[in-house]
Amino acid sequence: MKSWNITILGLSITSSWGNGHATTFRALIKQLHQQGHQVHFLERDVPWYASNRDMPAPPYCKLDLYSSLEELKQNYESVVAAADMVIVGSYVPEGVEVGKWVQQTAQGIRAFYDIDTPVTLAKLEREDYEYLHPYLIPGYDLYLSFTGGPTLARLEVVYGSPSAKALYCSVDTDLYYPETTPIQYDLGYLGTYSPDRQPPLEKLMIDAARAWPEGRFAVVGPQYPDTIQWSANVTHTHHLPPSEHRHFYTTQRFTMNITRADMIQAGYSPSVRLFEAAACGVPIISDYWDGLDTVFRFDEEILVSYDSADTLRYLREMDEQTRKEIGERARQRVLKEHTSVQRARQLIGYAEELKAKKETTTVNG
């Protein structure tokens, strides 16, 4: 297999503050590097990430920050033109103009990596073209989607993508693994505040905390409004850097997974938190969405909750042996299918397949 020279224009790799993109890029790029590929990451320098950088100099890729679209075009045209594959990520500032320039400049494979596919499609339906416009989709040779299932066909049939492929997030098992830690919480949740996630968080977790004063609960994440009234047995922490996520997971008996409304509607959208928690061997209590059972088997590898009564039943009635077995089975599933090692190979496999098709077309054409 050849060594690929890849340029990625992504939201952020330097800061995980308030986004799930950085950890996704870090896990993927680290493995691409270890598998012999070269990655150049271009990130827009914005103040909210500049003041919250937990990885200012990633050791496994070349990193450059640019302050404007003009600087990007002026300084990195040769980088984009020379790459074997150029990947533009979702939520990149001025992403439509960036994408248009990449499609005009890149000589290799041009890909879009959508880490927010259901949100993206909902925005397109509202004619909100913050970082992607429908006219750009046919110009990307490869649409890499955080969401699988029926969404892939929709991207091809409705929006004209030449090739839409699932590229779920993944977990870096060098960072996420079981460790013996004193249990501090019966149930924890790690996630940035989102208005559409707050009602299910209240329904499945906070209501359970109110109904069980003796239980110990924790919520970690930024941007929660000061108006939220946390019950006395819920500890809220504004932010934990990724370096502390494993410790947080392993201090919980169970961890909570809550899904964005657009992603529930689309289904087949596993979050990185699912894989991180499972890699730590912590059993997950999740809301339901179509396709979840293709990631983890219900009641064997994951627990599904529809209301606070379900949550409380798991917390108060499940014996310790069963709890640990569910966590371990989920860990084994992740090790087999959802590590960054597999995801990097999957990406290169897509690229190799597309390159072979282009070469065949050129020869036959």
Tab-separated table of C-alpha atoms in Angstrom:
chain	number	residue	atom	x	y	z
A	1	MET	CA	0.000	0.000	0.000
A	2	LYS	CA	1.367	3.420	-0.966
A	3	SER	CA	2.036	6.227	1.477
A	4	TRP	CA	-0.577	8.956	1.113
A	5	ASN	CA	0.092	12.677	1.392
A	6	ILE	CA	-3.090	14.081	2.929
A	7	THR	CA	-4.086	17.682	3.639
A	8	ILE	CA	-6.985	18.260	6.029
A	9	LEU	CA	-8.791	21.566	6.523
A	10	GLY	CA	-10.704	20.957	9.744
A	11	LEU	CA	-12.545	22.891	12.418
A	12	SER	CA	-9.860	22.248	15.029
A	13	ILE	CA	-7.236	19.778	16.126
A	14	THR	CA	-5.593	22.064	18.693
A	15	SER	CA	-8.618	22.632	20.950
A	16	SER	CA	-11.315	20.242	22.144
A	17	TRP	CA	-13.196	23.066	23.848
A	18	GLY	CA	-16.898	22.862	22.984
A	19	ASN	CA	-16.453	20.524	20.014
A	20	GLY	CA	-16.057	16.828	19.238
A	21	HIS	CA	-14.003	17.402	16.112
A	22	ALA	CA	-10.583	17.740	17.727
A	23	THR	CA	-10.551	14.326	19.389
A	24	THR	CA	-11.925	12.725	16.207
A	25	PHE	CA	-9.166	14.270	14.095
A	26	ARG	CA	-6.478	13.455	16.656
A	27	ALA	CA	-7.356	9.767	16.837
A	28	LEU	CA	-7.635	9.410	13.060
A	29	ILE	CA	-4.496	11.382	12.157
A	30	LYS	CA	-2.357	9.713	14.802
A	31	GLN	CA	-3.138	6.340	13.238
A	32	LEU	CA	-2.654	7.613	9.693
A	33	HIS	CA	0.812	8.738	10.781
A	34	GLN	CA	1.581	5.414	12.461
A	35	GLN	CA	0.484	3.592	9.308
A	36	GLY	CA	3.028	5.554	7.268
A	37	HIS	CA	0.974	8.407	5.807
A	38	GLN	CA	1.759	12.139	5.991
A	39	VAL	CA	-0.880	14.616	7.127
A	40	HIS	CA	-0.820	18.417	6.955
A	41	PHE	CA	-3.605	19.994	9.052
A	42	LEU	CA	-4.788	23.531	8.324
A	43	GLU	CA	-6.862	25.206	11.046
A	44	ARG	CA	-8.504	28.626	11.138
A	45	ASP	CA	-7.035	30.601	14.034
A	46	VAL	CA	-10.020	31.800	16.071
A	47	PRO	CA	-9.948	33.346	19.564
A	48	TRP	CA	-12.227	30.835	21.324
A	49	TYR	CA	-9.921	27.969	20.420
A	50	ALA	CA	-6.715	30.011	20.759
A	51	SER	CA	-7.505	30.578	24.440
A	52	ASN	CA	-8.393	26.892	25.043
A	53	ARG	CA	-5.718	24.893	23.235
A	54	ASP	CA	-5.055	21.528	24.910
A	55	MET	CA	-2.885	20.297	22.014
A	56	PRO	CA	-1.147	23.301	20.431
A	57	ALA	CA	1.439	21.143	18.617
A	58	PRO	CA	0.180	17.676	17.576
A	59	PRO	CA	3.209	15.356	17.257
A	60	TYR	CA	1.823	13.263	14.388
A	61	CYS	CA	1.091	15.860	11.700
A	62	LYS	CA	2.292	19.167	10.339
A	63	LEU	CA	0.047	21.953	11.652
A	64	ASP	CA	-0.469	25.439	10.291
A	65	LEU	CA	-2.909	28.069	11.519
A	66	TYR	CA	-4.312	30.650	9.122
A	67	SER	CA	-6.140	33.836	10.062
A	68	SER	CA	-8.242	34.437	6.944
A	69	LEU	CA	-9.457	32.931	3.702
A	70	GLU	CA	-7.050	35.192	1.843
A	71	GLU	CA	-4.090	33.916	3.879
A	72	LEU	CA	-5.177	30.327	3.259
A	73	LYS	CA	-5.282	30.844	-0.503
A	74	GLN	CA	-2.057	32.806	-0.640
A	75	ASN	CA	0.100	30.555	1.563
A	76	TYR	CA	-1.234	27.038	1.023
A	77	GLU	CA	-2.225	26.747	-2.635
A	78	SER	CA	0.815	24.560	-3.379
A	79	VAL	CA	0.105	22.358	-0.344
A	80	VAL	CA	-3.475	21.686	-1.482
A	81	ALA	CA	-2.467	21.214	-5.120
A	82	ALA	CA	0.259	18.681	-4.280
A	83	ALA	CA	-1.731	16.480	-1.859
A	84	ASP	CA	-2.860	13.001	-2.868
A	85	MET	CA	-6.092	13.704	-0.967
A	86	VAL	CA	-7.549	16.905	0.440
A	87	ILE	CA	-10.260	16.640	3.104
A	88	VAL	CA	-12.466	19.581	4.100
A	89	GLY	CA	-14.279	19.127	7.396
A	90	SER	CA	-17.714	20.267	8.490
A	91	TYR	CA	-18.092	23.546	10.414
A	92	VAL	CA	-14.904	24.973	8.905
A	93	PRO	CA	-15.275	28.788	8.953
A	94	GLU	CA	-16.249	30.094	5.503
A	95	GLY	CA	-16.502	26.446	4.534
A	96	VAL	CA	-18.364	27.099	1.279
A	97	GLU	CA	-15.611	29.387	-0.016
A	98	VAL	CA	-12.934	27.018	1.321
A	99	GLY	CA	-14.620	24.084	-0.426
A	100	LYS	CA	-14.962	25.971	-3.705
A	101	TRP	CA	-11.250	26.871	-3.609
A	102	VAL	CA	-10.214	23.306	-2.743
A	103	GLN	CA	-12.253	21.874	-5.613
A	104	GLN	CA	-10.591	24.329	-8.008
A	105	THR	CA	-7.076	23.814	-6.615
A	106	ALA	CA	-6.661	20.192	-5.532
A	107	GLN	CA	-5.227	17.774	-8.071
A	108	GLY	CA	-5.783	14.660	-5.958
A	109	ILE	CA	-8.930	13.226	-4.360
A	110	ARG	CA	-11.238	15.902	-2.958
A	111	ALA	CA	-13.228	14.783	0.060
A	112	PHE	CA	-15.661	16.280	2.551
A	113	TYR	CA	-15.605	14.818	6.068
A	114	ASP	CA	-18.932	15.504	7.727
A	115	ILE	CA	-18.677	14.947	11.465
A	116	ASP	CA	-22.174	16.493	11.757
A	117	THR	CA	-24.073	14.921	8.845
A	118	PRO	CA	-27.658	15.108	10.195
A	119	VAL	CA	-27.093	18.695	11.330
A	120	THR	CA	-25.610	19.516	7.926
A	121	LEU	CA	-28.567	18.068	6.014
A	122	ALA	CA	-31.062	19.839	8.281
A	123	LYS	CA	-29.219	23.109	7.595
A	124	LEU	CA	-29.274	22.494	3.838
A	125	GLU	CA	-33.030	21.916	3.959
A	126	ARG	CA	-33.390	25.303	5.699
A	127	GLU	CA	-31.135	26.844	3.019
A	128	ASP	CA	-28.579	27.552	5.733
A	129	TYR	CA	-25.268	27.250	3.911
A	130	GLU	CA	-22.922	28.032	6.774
A	131	TYR	CA	-20.163	25.614	5.718
A	132	LEU	CA	-21.568	23.545	2.833
A	133	HIS	CA	-23.700	24.377	-0.206
A	134	PRO	CA	-25.568	21.752	-2.253
A	135	TYR	CA	-23.703	22.759	-5.408
A	136	LEU	CA	-20.416	21.706	-3.776
A	137	ILE	CA	-21.458	18.139	-2.967
A	138	PRO	CA	-21.132	16.716	-6.517
A	139	GLY	CA	-17.661	18.314	-6.687
A	140	TYR	CA	-16.333	16.301	-3.763
A	141	ASP	CA	-15.132	12.926	-5.042
A	142	LEU	CA	-15.840	11.393	-1.650
A	143	TYR	CA	-18.378	12.349	1.031
A	144	LEU	CA	-17.173	10.844	4.314
A	145	SER	CA	-20.114	10.771	6.679
A	146	PHE	CA	-20.366	10.533	10.460
A	147	THR	CA	-23.760	8.960	9.730
A	148	GLY	CA	-24.313	5.660	7.958
A	149	GLY	CA	-27.520	3.843	7.017
A	150	PRO	CA	-30.086	5.399	4.648
A	151	THR	CA	-28.380	8.822	4.809
A	152	LEU	CA	-25.632	7.607	2.475
A	153	ALA	CA	-28.110	6.868	-0.313
A	154	ARG	CA	-29.757	10.240	0.284
A	155	LEU	CA	-26.430	12.015	-0.159
A	156	GLU	CA	-25.918	10.258	-3.485
A	157	VAL	CA	-29.461	10.286	-4.897
A	158	VAL	CA	-30.750	13.639	-3.652
A	159	TYR	CA	-27.556	15.686	-3.413
A	160	GLY	CA	-25.509	14.094	-6.183
A	161	SER	CA	-22.496	12.856	-4.240
A	162	PRO	CA	-20.400	10.595	-6.501
A	163	SER	CA	-19.539	8.416	-3.507
A	164	ALA	CA	-20.901	8.690	0.046
A	165	LYS	CA	-19.225	6.435	2.622
A	166	ALA	CA	-19.649	6.065	6.367
A	167	LEU	CA	-16.603	7.089	8.373
A	168	TYR	CA	-17.730	6.961	11.984
A	169	CYS	CA	-15.668	8.553	14.689
A	170	SER	CA	-13.350	6.237	16.606
A	171	VAL	CA	-11.387	5.867	19.821
A	172	ASP	CA	-7.666	6.020	20.516
A	173	THR	CA	-7.104	2.994	22.742
A	174	ASP	CA	-3.766	4.397	23.899
A	175	LEU	CA	-5.830	6.994	25.762
A	176	TYR	CA	-9.035	5.134	26.650
A	177	TYR	CA	-8.828	1.852	28.547
A	178	PRO	CA	-10.049	0.387	31.854
A	179	GLU	CA	-8.295	1.425	35.026
A	180	THR	CA	-8.975	0.740	38.671
A	181	THR	CA	-10.388	3.944	40.091
A	182	PRO	CA	-12.550	4.532	43.190
A	183	ILE	CA	-16.176	4.944	42.087
A	184	GLN	CA	-17.460	8.465	42.741
A	185	TYR	CA	-20.685	8.520	40.734
A	186	ASP	CA	-23.550	6.174	39.991
A	187	LEU	CA	-24.106	7.887	36.642
A	188	GLY	CA	-22.171	10.533	34.721
A	189	TYR	CA	-22.636	12.440	31.484
A	190	LEU	CA	-20.001	14.139	29.333
A	191	GLY	CA	-21.234	16.581	26.696
A	192	THR	CA	-21.451	20.238	25.691
A	193	TYR	CA	-24.815	21.892	26.365
A	194	SER	CA	-27.230	21.759	23.452
A	195	PRO	CA	-30.856	22.977	23.613
A	196	ASP	CA	-32.113	19.849	21.828
A	197	ARG	CA	-30.143	17.492	24.101
A	198	GLN	CA	-31.222	19.121	27.343
A	199	PRO	CA	-34.814	17.756	27.439
A	200	PRO	CA	-33.711	14.095	27.076
A	201	LEU	CA	-30.887	14.697	29.567
A	202	GLU	CA	-33.502	15.984	32.018
A	203	LYS	CA	-35.871	13.100	31.262
A	204	LEU	CA	-33.364	10.251	31.435
A	205	MET	CA	-30.818	11.472	33.985
A	206	ILE	CA	-31.714	14.616	35.931
A	207	ASP	CA	-35.220	13.375	36.770
A	208	ALA	CA	-33.640	10.118	37.954
A	209	ALA	CA	-31.297	12.116	40.184
A	210	ARG	CA	-34.216	14.007	41.686
A	211	ALA	CA	-36.091	10.764	42.323
A	212	TRP	CA	-33.086	9.136	43.996
A	213	PRO	CA	-31.489	11.626	46.409
A	214	GLU	CA	-29.055	8.980	47.649
A	215	GLY	CA	-27.607	8.535	44.127
A	216	ARG	CA	-24.484	10.368	42.944
A	217	PHE	CA	-24.570	12.022	39.525
A	218	ALA	CA	-22.200	14.164	37.463
A	219	VAL	CA	-22.525	16.320	34.340
A	220	VAL	CA	-19.398	17.627	32.591
A	221	GLY	CA	-19.522	20.132	29.752
A	222	PRO	CA	-19.409	23.837	28.842
A	223	GLN	CA	-22.113	26.341	27.882
A	224	TYR	CA	-24.842	25.147	30.268
A	225	PRO	CA	-27.005	28.173	31.154
A	226	ASP	CA	-26.810	29.524	34.688
A	227	THR	CA	-30.606	29.181	34.836
A	228	ILE	CA	-30.398	25.374	35.057
A	229	GLN	CA	-31.251	24.173	38.534
A	230	TRP	CA	-29.085	21.161	39.332
A	231	SER	CA	-30.331	18.990	42.178
A	232	ALA	CA	-28.067	18.660	45.209
A	233	ASN	CA	-26.787	15.222	44.172
A	234	VAL	CA	-25.655	16.378	40.693
A	235	THR	CA	-22.137	17.748	40.340
A	236	HIS	CA	-21.594	19.994	37.317
A	237	THR	CA	-18.094	20.695	35.953
A	238	HIS	CA	-17.710	23.204	33.117
A	239	HIS	CA	-14.914	21.499	31.208
A	240	LEU	CA	-12.526	18.580	31.339
A	241	PRO	CA	-9.683	18.303	28.823
A	242	PRO	CA	-9.502	14.999	26.943
A	243	SER	CA	-6.550	13.971	29.096
A	244	GLU	CA	-8.985	13.680	32.020
A	245	HIS	CA	-11.869	11.963	30.210
A	246	ARG	CA	-10.687	8.407	30.916
A	247	HIS	CA	-10.442	9.127	34.628
A	248	PHE	CA	-13.936	10.640	34.608
A	249	TYR	CA	-15.419	7.610	32.848
A	250	THR	CA	-13.767	5.131	35.176
A	251	THR	CA	-15.096	6.909	38.283
A	252	GLN	CA	-18.670	6.068	37.162
A	253	ARG	CA	-20.680	2.899	37.644
A	254	PHE	CA	-22.599	3.757	34.467
A	255	THR	CA	-22.264	6.545	31.907
A	256	MET	CA	-25.081	8.327	30.079
A	257	ASN	CA	-25.275	8.864	26.312
A	258	ILE	CA	-27.597	11.556	24.929
A	259	THR	CA	-27.977	12.177	21.185
A	260	ARG	CA	-28.718	15.356	19.219
A	261	ALA	CA	-32.249	15.526	17.776
A	262	ASP	CA	-31.073	15.675	14.150
A	263	MET	CA	-28.913	12.606	14.730
A	264	ILE	CA	-31.774	10.696	16.323
A	265	GLN	CA	-33.901	11.482	13.277
A	266	ALA	CA	-31.204	10.254	10.888
A	267	GLY	CA	-30.111	7.302	13.023
A	268	TYR	CA	-26.837	5.444	12.502
A	269	SER	CA	-24.844	8.254	14.149
A	270	PRO	CA	-22.691	6.886	16.990
A	271	SER	CA	-20.859	9.593	18.913
A	272	VAL	CA	-17.235	9.436	19.957
A	273	ARG	CA	-18.406	9.379	23.598
A	274	LEU	CA	-19.967	5.952	23.021
A	275	PHE	CA	-16.671	4.507	21.856
A	276	GLU	CA	-14.589	6.258	24.499
A	277	ALA	CA	-16.743	5.084	27.388
A	278	ALA	CA	-16.965	1.549	26.015
A	279	ALA	CA	-13.189	1.393	25.542
A	280	CYS	CA	-12.875	2.179	29.250
A	281	GLY	CA	-15.171	-0.748	30.083
A	282	VAL	CA	-17.886	1.501	31.547
A	283	PRO	CA	-21.438	0.290	30.794
A	284	ILE	CA	-23.479	2.806	28.813
A	285	ILE	CA	-27.098	3.834	29.327
A	286	SER	CA	-28.273	5.470	26.090
A	287	ASP	CA	-31.298	7.035	24.515
A	288	TYR	CA	-32.668	5.102	21.541
A	289	TRP	CA	-32.061	5.763	17.848
A	290	ASP	CA	-32.306	3.657	14.694
A	291	GLY	CA	-29.089	1.801	14.017
A	292	LEU	CA	-27.829	1.798	17.611
A	293	ASP	CA	-28.228	-1.981	17.625
A	294	THR	CA	-25.784	-2.215	14.681
A	295	VAL	CA	-23.129	-0.653	16.914
A	296	PHE	CA	-23.880	-2.446	20.207
A	297	ARG	CA	-26.262	-5.307	21.028
A	298	PHE	CA	-29.083	-4.207	23.317
A	299	ASP	CA	-28.966	-5.536	26.899
A	300	GLU	CA	-25.687	-7.338	26.174
A	301	GLU	CA	-23.371	-4.466	25.208
A	302	ILE	CA	-25.500	-1.396	25.883
A	303	LEU	CA	-28.551	-0.455	27.957
A	304	VAL	CA	-31.350	1.628	26.427
A	305	SER	CA	-33.416	4.007	28.539
A	306	TYR	CA	-36.738	5.585	27.562
A	307	ASP	CA	-37.451	7.419	30.828
A	308	SER	CA	-36.074	8.009	34.316
A	309	ALA	CA	-37.697	4.797	35.579
A	310	ASP	CA	-35.586	2.772	33.134
A	311	THR	CA	-32.466	4.617	34.230
A	312	LEU	CA	-33.190	4.044	37.900
A	313	ARG	CA	-33.890	0.365	37.323
A	314	TYR	CA	-30.427	-0.111	35.821
A	315	LEU	CA	-28.760	1.931	38.549
A	316	ARG	CA	-30.491	0.326	41.521
A	317	GLU	CA	-31.354	-3.225	40.461
A	318	MET	CA	-28.523	-4.488	38.267
A	319	ASP	CA	-26.009	-6.692	40.090
A	320	GLU	CA	-22.326	-5.872	39.935
A	321	GLN	CA	-21.309	-8.897	37.891
A	322	THR	CA	-23.850	-8.178	35.143
A	323	ARG	CA	-22.836	-4.519	35.104
A	324	LYS	CA	-19.180	-5.386	34.561
A	325	GLU	CA	-19.964	-7.994	31.902
A	326	ILE	CA	-21.966	-5.469	29.834
A	327	GLY	CA	-19.092	-2.998	30.004
A	328	GLU	CA	-16.542	-5.633	28.991
A	329	ARG	CA	-18.592	-6.924	26.052
A	330	ALA	CA	-18.957	-3.361	24.741
A	331	ARG	CA	-15.199	-2.868	25.129
A	332	GLN	CA	-14.462	-5.976	23.078
A	333	ARG	CA	-16.864	-4.793	20.359
A	334	VAL	CA	-15.109	-1.430	20.156
A	335	LEU	CA	-11.653	-3.032	20.058
A	336	LYS	CA	-12.813	-5.167	17.139
A	337	GLU	CA	-14.632	-2.530	15.068
A	338	HIS	CA	-14.271	1.076	16.226
A	339	THR	CA	-10.690	1.974	17.086
A	340	SER	CA	-8.725	4.634	15.236
A	341	VAL	CA	-6.579	1.838	13.765
A	342	GLN	CA	-9.577	0.443	11.887
A	343	ARG	CA	-10.885	3.886	10.950
A	344	ALA	CA	-7.591	5.015	9.395
A	345	ARG	CA	-7.427	1.800	7.361
A	346	GLN	CA	-11.027	2.342	6.288
A	347	LEU	CA	-10.256	5.869	5.062
A	348	ILE	CA	-7.224	4.748	3.078
A	349	GLY	CA	-9.257	1.845	1.690
A	350	TYR	CA	-11.875	4.268	0.375
A	351	ALA	CA	-9.136	6.422	-1.151
A	352	GLU	CA	-7.386	3.450	-2.780
A	353	GLU	CA	-10.689	2.237	-4.240
A	354	LEU	CA	-11.493	5.673	-5.651
A	355	LYS	CA	-7.981	6.101	-7.058
A	356	ALA	CA	-8.200	2.710	-8.786
A	357	LYS	CA	-11.565	3.669	-10.344
A	358	LYS	CA	-10.157	6.971	-11.608
A	359	GLU	CA	-7.150	5.228	-13.134
A	360	THR	CA	-9.387	2.647	-14.825
A	361	THR	CA	-11.615	5.403	-16.210
A	362	THR	CA	-8.574	7.270	-17.520
A	363	VAL	CA	-7.184	4.176	-19.247
A	364	ASN	CA	-10.524	3.213	-20.771
A	365	GLY	CA	-11.492	6.760	-21.581
